Amino acid sequence: MKMKVGITGGIGAGKSAVCKYVEVLGYPVYYADDRAKEIIVAHQTVRARIIALLGQEAYTSEGYNRAWVSRQVFSSPEKLAKLNSIVHPAVKEDFSLWASAQTAPIIFKEAAIMLEQSAAERNVDVVVAVMAPRAERLIRIQQRDPQRSASEIQKIIDRQMPEAQMTALADVIINNGDHDALIPQINDLIAHLSKSVGKLI
């Protein structure tokens, strides 16, 4: 039996670092946020529904007008919820198709929004949350995305699920602060998951 493991965490916490090491170990990773960007452009039904919701300006001749869409939904929780209700089911279906084609005993799904969803929407067996101190996250984001101001980054962090809530909802926590040993934690996680898969077979 295949085990599906979700990897989530706030911006700058280090989800990608965890996933890259998991891939080095030979386990496949589905990057939900990257696939969502592709689906928004390529999936004709999704595209049509987004245009119906937000207007023709949602797409230009160059593709999805992400900056414009972000401005439309930033101050409208209702529009954001409707946009998510269009995109998330399409990503869930895409992940299911991808998962069914994998042969590894453990597969991973990386997504920024996961614990905010219901268990059915997540479509994973275990949720791992990656954590790091807020100040360190801020520095990391500024280093990789220097055009963003500190205040802009703070606003993004504030809009995401608080770490205390994430800790309460996740099945496993990986600490990825600058002084935390990341690789041993991932190795321990894989060892634990492998034992669990063995019990399921």
Tab-separated table of C-alpha atoms in Angstrom:
chain	number	residue	atom	x	y	z
A	1	MET	CA	0.000	0.000	0.000
A	2	LYS	CA	1.213	3.479	-0.920
A	3	MET	CA	1.533	6.155	1.765
A	4	LYS	CA	0.839	9.780	0.800
A	5	VAL	CA	2.647	12.377	2.897
A	6	GLY	CA	1.888	16.091	2.825
A	7	ILE	CA	4.655	18.647	3.364
A	8	THR	CA	3.509	22.131	4.349
A	9	GLY	CA	4.706	25.200	6.218
A	10	GLY	CA	4.778	28.967	6.061
A	11	ILE	CA	6.719	30.984	3.512
A	12	GLY	CA	10.444	30.783	4.150
A	13	ALA	CA	10.155	27.840	6.545
A	14	GLY	CA	11.968	25.467	4.200
A	15	LYS	CA	9.397	23.154	2.603
A	16	SER	CA	11.434	23.041	-0.592
A	17	ALA	CA	14.638	22.101	1.235
A	18	VAL	CA	12.859	19.158	2.854
A	19	CYS	CA	11.355	18.059	-0.456
A	20	LYS	CA	14.640	18.299	-2.352
A	21	TYR	CA	16.318	16.007	0.174
A	22	VAL	CA	13.382	13.587	0.031
A	23	GLU	CA	13.866	13.446	-3.749
A	24	VAL	CA	17.587	12.767	-3.267
A	25	LEU	CA	16.536	9.761	-1.189
A	26	GLY	CA	14.542	8.522	-4.175
A	27	TYR	CA	10.983	9.454	-3.226
A	28	PRO	CA	8.749	11.320	-5.704
A	29	VAL	CA	7.350	14.738	-4.779
A	30	TYR	CA	4.278	16.420	-6.239
A	31	TYR	CA	4.641	20.211	-6.050
A	32	ALA	CA	1.032	21.317	-5.732
A	33	ASP	CA	1.639	25.067	-5.951
A	34	ASP	CA	3.716	24.700	-9.138
A	35	ARG	CA	1.134	22.394	-10.695
A	36	ALA	CA	-1.640	24.829	-9.750
A	37	LYS	CA	0.105	27.536	-11.784
A	38	GLU	CA	0.256	25.188	-14.786
A	39	ILE	CA	-3.357	24.048	-14.390
A	40	ILE	CA	-4.623	27.640	-14.186
A	41	VAL	CA	-3.119	28.258	-17.624
A	42	ALA	CA	-3.690	24.921	-19.361
A	43	HIS	CA	-6.993	23.597	-17.917
A	44	GLN	CA	-9.711	25.096	-20.107
A	45	THR	CA	-12.555	24.597	-17.621
A	46	VAL	CA	-10.549	26.179	-14.803
A	47	ARG	CA	-9.620	29.071	-17.059
A	48	ALA	CA	-13.220	29.670	-18.097
A	49	ARG	CA	-14.461	29.606	-14.503
A	50	ILE	CA	-11.783	32.073	-13.368
A	51	ILE	CA	-12.755	34.451	-16.177
A	52	ALA	CA	-16.421	34.079	-15.206
A	53	LEU	CA	-15.518	34.931	-11.604
A	54	LEU	CA	-13.062	37.789	-12.116
A	55	GLY	CA	-13.357	38.951	-15.721
A	56	GLN	CA	-11.322	38.772	-18.924
A	57	GLU	CA	-8.480	40.711	-17.281
A	58	ALA	CA	-7.559	37.532	-15.390
A	59	TYR	CA	-5.693	36.437	-18.528
A	60	THR	CA	-3.615	38.383	-21.032
A	61	SER	CA	-1.947	37.375	-24.281
A	62	GLU	CA	1.037	36.339	-22.142
A	63	GLY	CA	-1.006	34.048	-19.878
A	64	TYR	CA	-2.410	34.239	-16.369
A	65	ASN	CA	-2.445	37.792	-15.000
A	66	ARG	CA	-1.289	36.754	-11.522
A	67	ALA	CA	-0.543	40.236	-10.157
A	68	TRP	CA	-3.940	41.555	-11.265
A	69	VAL	CA	-5.794	38.536	-9.857
A	70	SER	CA	-3.932	38.886	-6.554
A	71	ARG	CA	-5.138	42.478	-6.252
A	72	GLN	CA	-8.745	41.409	-6.915
A	73	VAL	CA	-8.811	38.751	-4.220
A	74	PHE	CA	-6.458	40.349	-1.666
A	75	SER	CA	-9.193	42.406	0.004
A	76	SER	CA	-12.077	40.068	-0.799
A	77	PRO	CA	-12.151	36.839	1.242
A	78	GLU	CA	-15.270	35.821	-0.678
A	79	LYS	CA	-13.551	36.081	-4.070
A	80	LEU	CA	-10.467	34.316	-2.726
A	81	ALA	CA	-12.607	31.464	-1.412
A	82	LYS	CA	-14.367	31.158	-4.775
A	83	LEU	CA	-11.039	31.185	-6.629
A	84	ASN	CA	-9.716	28.446	-4.353
A	85	SER	CA	-12.903	26.433	-4.901
A	86	ILE	CA	-12.098	26.461	-8.624
A	87	VAL	CA	-8.383	25.669	-8.426
A	88	HIS	CA	-8.097	23.281	-5.464
A	89	PRO	CA	-10.415	20.517	-6.791
A	90	ALA	CA	-8.550	20.540	-10.116
A	91	VAL	CA	-5.219	20.205	-8.308
A	92	LYS	CA	-6.647	17.427	-6.122
A	93	GLU	CA	-7.720	15.481	-9.221
A	94	ASP	CA	-4.332	16.068	-10.839
A	95	PHE	CA	-2.534	14.823	-7.710
A	96	SER	CA	-4.692	11.694	-7.608
A	97	LEU	CA	-3.772	10.881	-11.209
A	98	TRP	CA	-0.089	11.519	-10.489
A	99	ALA	CA	-0.193	9.433	-7.300
A	100	SER	CA	-1.794	6.465	-9.047
A	101	ALA	CA	1.109	6.396	-11.519
A	102	GLN	CA	3.828	6.281	-8.829
A	103	THR	CA	5.442	3.024	-7.757
A	104	ALA	CA	7.342	4.186	-4.638
A	105	PRO	CA	5.900	3.007	-1.291
A	106	ILE	CA	5.948	6.582	0.046
A	107	ILE	CA	5.086	9.628	-2.047
A	108	PHE	CA	5.044	13.288	-1.059
A	109	LYS	CA	2.887	16.301	-1.807
A	110	GLU	CA	4.213	19.789	-1.119
A	111	ALA	CA	1.690	22.604	-0.668
A	112	ALA	CA	1.607	25.923	1.175
A	113	ILE	CA	-2.107	25.523	1.925
A	114	MET	CA	-2.868	22.119	3.389
A	115	LEU	CA	-3.853	22.236	7.055
A	116	GLU	CA	-6.458	24.866	6.146
A	117	GLN	CA	-8.205	22.206	4.055
A	118	SER	CA	-10.376	19.316	5.160
A	119	ALA	CA	-8.828	15.846	5.352
A	120	ALA	CA	-10.631	14.891	2.130
A	121	GLU	CA	-9.279	17.926	0.296
A	122	ARG	CA	-5.712	17.251	1.443
A	123	ASN	CA	-5.846	13.690	0.110
A	124	VAL	CA	-2.812	12.594	2.168
A	125	ASP	CA	-2.311	10.144	5.031
A	126	VAL	CA	0.153	12.195	7.092
A	127	VAL	CA	0.819	15.944	7.269
A	128	VAL	CA	4.337	17.174	8.049
A	129	ALA	CA	4.729	20.857	8.936
A	130	VAL	CA	8.103	22.546	8.465
A	131	MET	CA	8.810	25.286	11.024
A	132	ALA	CA	11.426	28.028	11.402
A	133	PRO	CA	11.663	31.185	13.521
A	134	ARG	CA	9.882	34.163	11.974
A	135	ALA	CA	13.006	36.374	11.930
A	136	GLU	CA	14.983	33.709	10.068
A	137	ARG	CA	12.164	33.208	7.583
A	138	LEU	CA	12.105	36.939	6.889
A	139	ILE	CA	15.841	36.983	6.130
A	140	ARG	CA	15.589	33.929	3.853
A	141	ILE	CA	12.750	35.450	1.836
A	142	GLN	CA	14.574	38.764	1.461
A	143	GLN	CA	17.685	36.943	0.240
A	144	ARG	CA	15.837	34.937	-2.415
A	145	ASP	CA	13.334	37.665	-3.325
A	146	PRO	CA	15.117	41.018	-2.803
A	147	GLN	CA	12.450	43.080	-4.577
A	148	ARG	CA	10.032	42.381	-1.726
A	149	SER	CA	10.096	44.775	1.207
A	150	ALA	CA	10.217	43.584	4.812
A	151	SER	CA	6.726	44.974	5.438
A	152	GLU	CA	5.340	43.126	2.412
A	153	ILE	CA	6.864	39.864	3.624
A	154	GLN	CA	5.487	40.432	7.117
A	155	LYS	CA	2.003	40.867	5.639
A	156	ILE	CA	2.326	37.582	3.723
A	157	ILE	CA	3.413	35.770	6.895
A	158	ASP	CA	0.552	37.340	8.863
A	159	ARG	CA	-1.991	36.059	6.321
A	160	GLN	CA	-0.785	32.486	6.713
A	161	MET	CA	-1.812	30.023	9.405
A	162	PRO	CA	-0.125	30.801	12.757
A	163	GLU	CA	2.579	28.310	13.705
A	164	ALA	CA	0.851	27.443	16.991
A	165	GLN	CA	-2.233	26.352	15.066
A	166	MET	CA	-0.111	24.515	12.506
A	167	THR	CA	1.687	22.672	15.301
A	168	ALA	CA	-1.632	21.589	16.801
A	169	LEU	CA	-2.992	20.285	13.491
A	170	ALA	CA	0.062	18.625	11.899
A	171	ASP	CA	0.986	14.994	12.504
A	172	VAL	CA	4.746	15.631	12.442
A	173	ILE	CA	6.845	18.778	12.968
A	174	ILE	CA	10.241	19.333	11.336
A	175	ASN	CA	12.207	22.239	12.794
A	176	ASN	CA	14.263	24.064	10.187
A	177	GLY	CA	15.805	26.949	12.060
A	178	ASP	CA	19.369	27.950	11.270
A	179	HIS	CA	20.648	25.925	14.231
A	180	ASP	CA	18.495	22.826	13.638
A	181	ALA	CA	19.902	19.673	12.042
A	182	LEU	CA	17.468	19.135	9.187
A	183	ILE	CA	18.734	15.928	7.543
A	184	PRO	CA	18.584	13.715	10.690
A	185	GLN	CA	14.966	14.786	11.214
A	186	ILE	CA	14.060	13.812	7.644
A	187	ASN	CA	15.882	10.499	7.956
A	188	ASP	CA	13.960	9.774	11.168
A	189	LEU	CA	10.709	10.697	9.403
A	190	ILE	CA	11.419	8.329	6.504
A	191	ALA	CA	12.341	5.521	8.909
A	192	HIS	CA	9.106	6.023	10.841
A	193	LEU	CA	7.002	6.194	7.663
A	194	SER	CA	8.676	3.076	6.267
A	195	LYS	CA	7.716	1.132	9.388
A	196	SER	CA	4.136	2.391	9.073
A	197	VAL	CA	3.958	1.348	5.430
A	198	GLY	CA	5.236	-2.087	6.396
A	199	LYS	CA	2.356	-2.474	8.835
A	200	LEU	CA	-0.156	-1.494	6.147
A	201	ILE	CA	1.046	-4.009	3.553
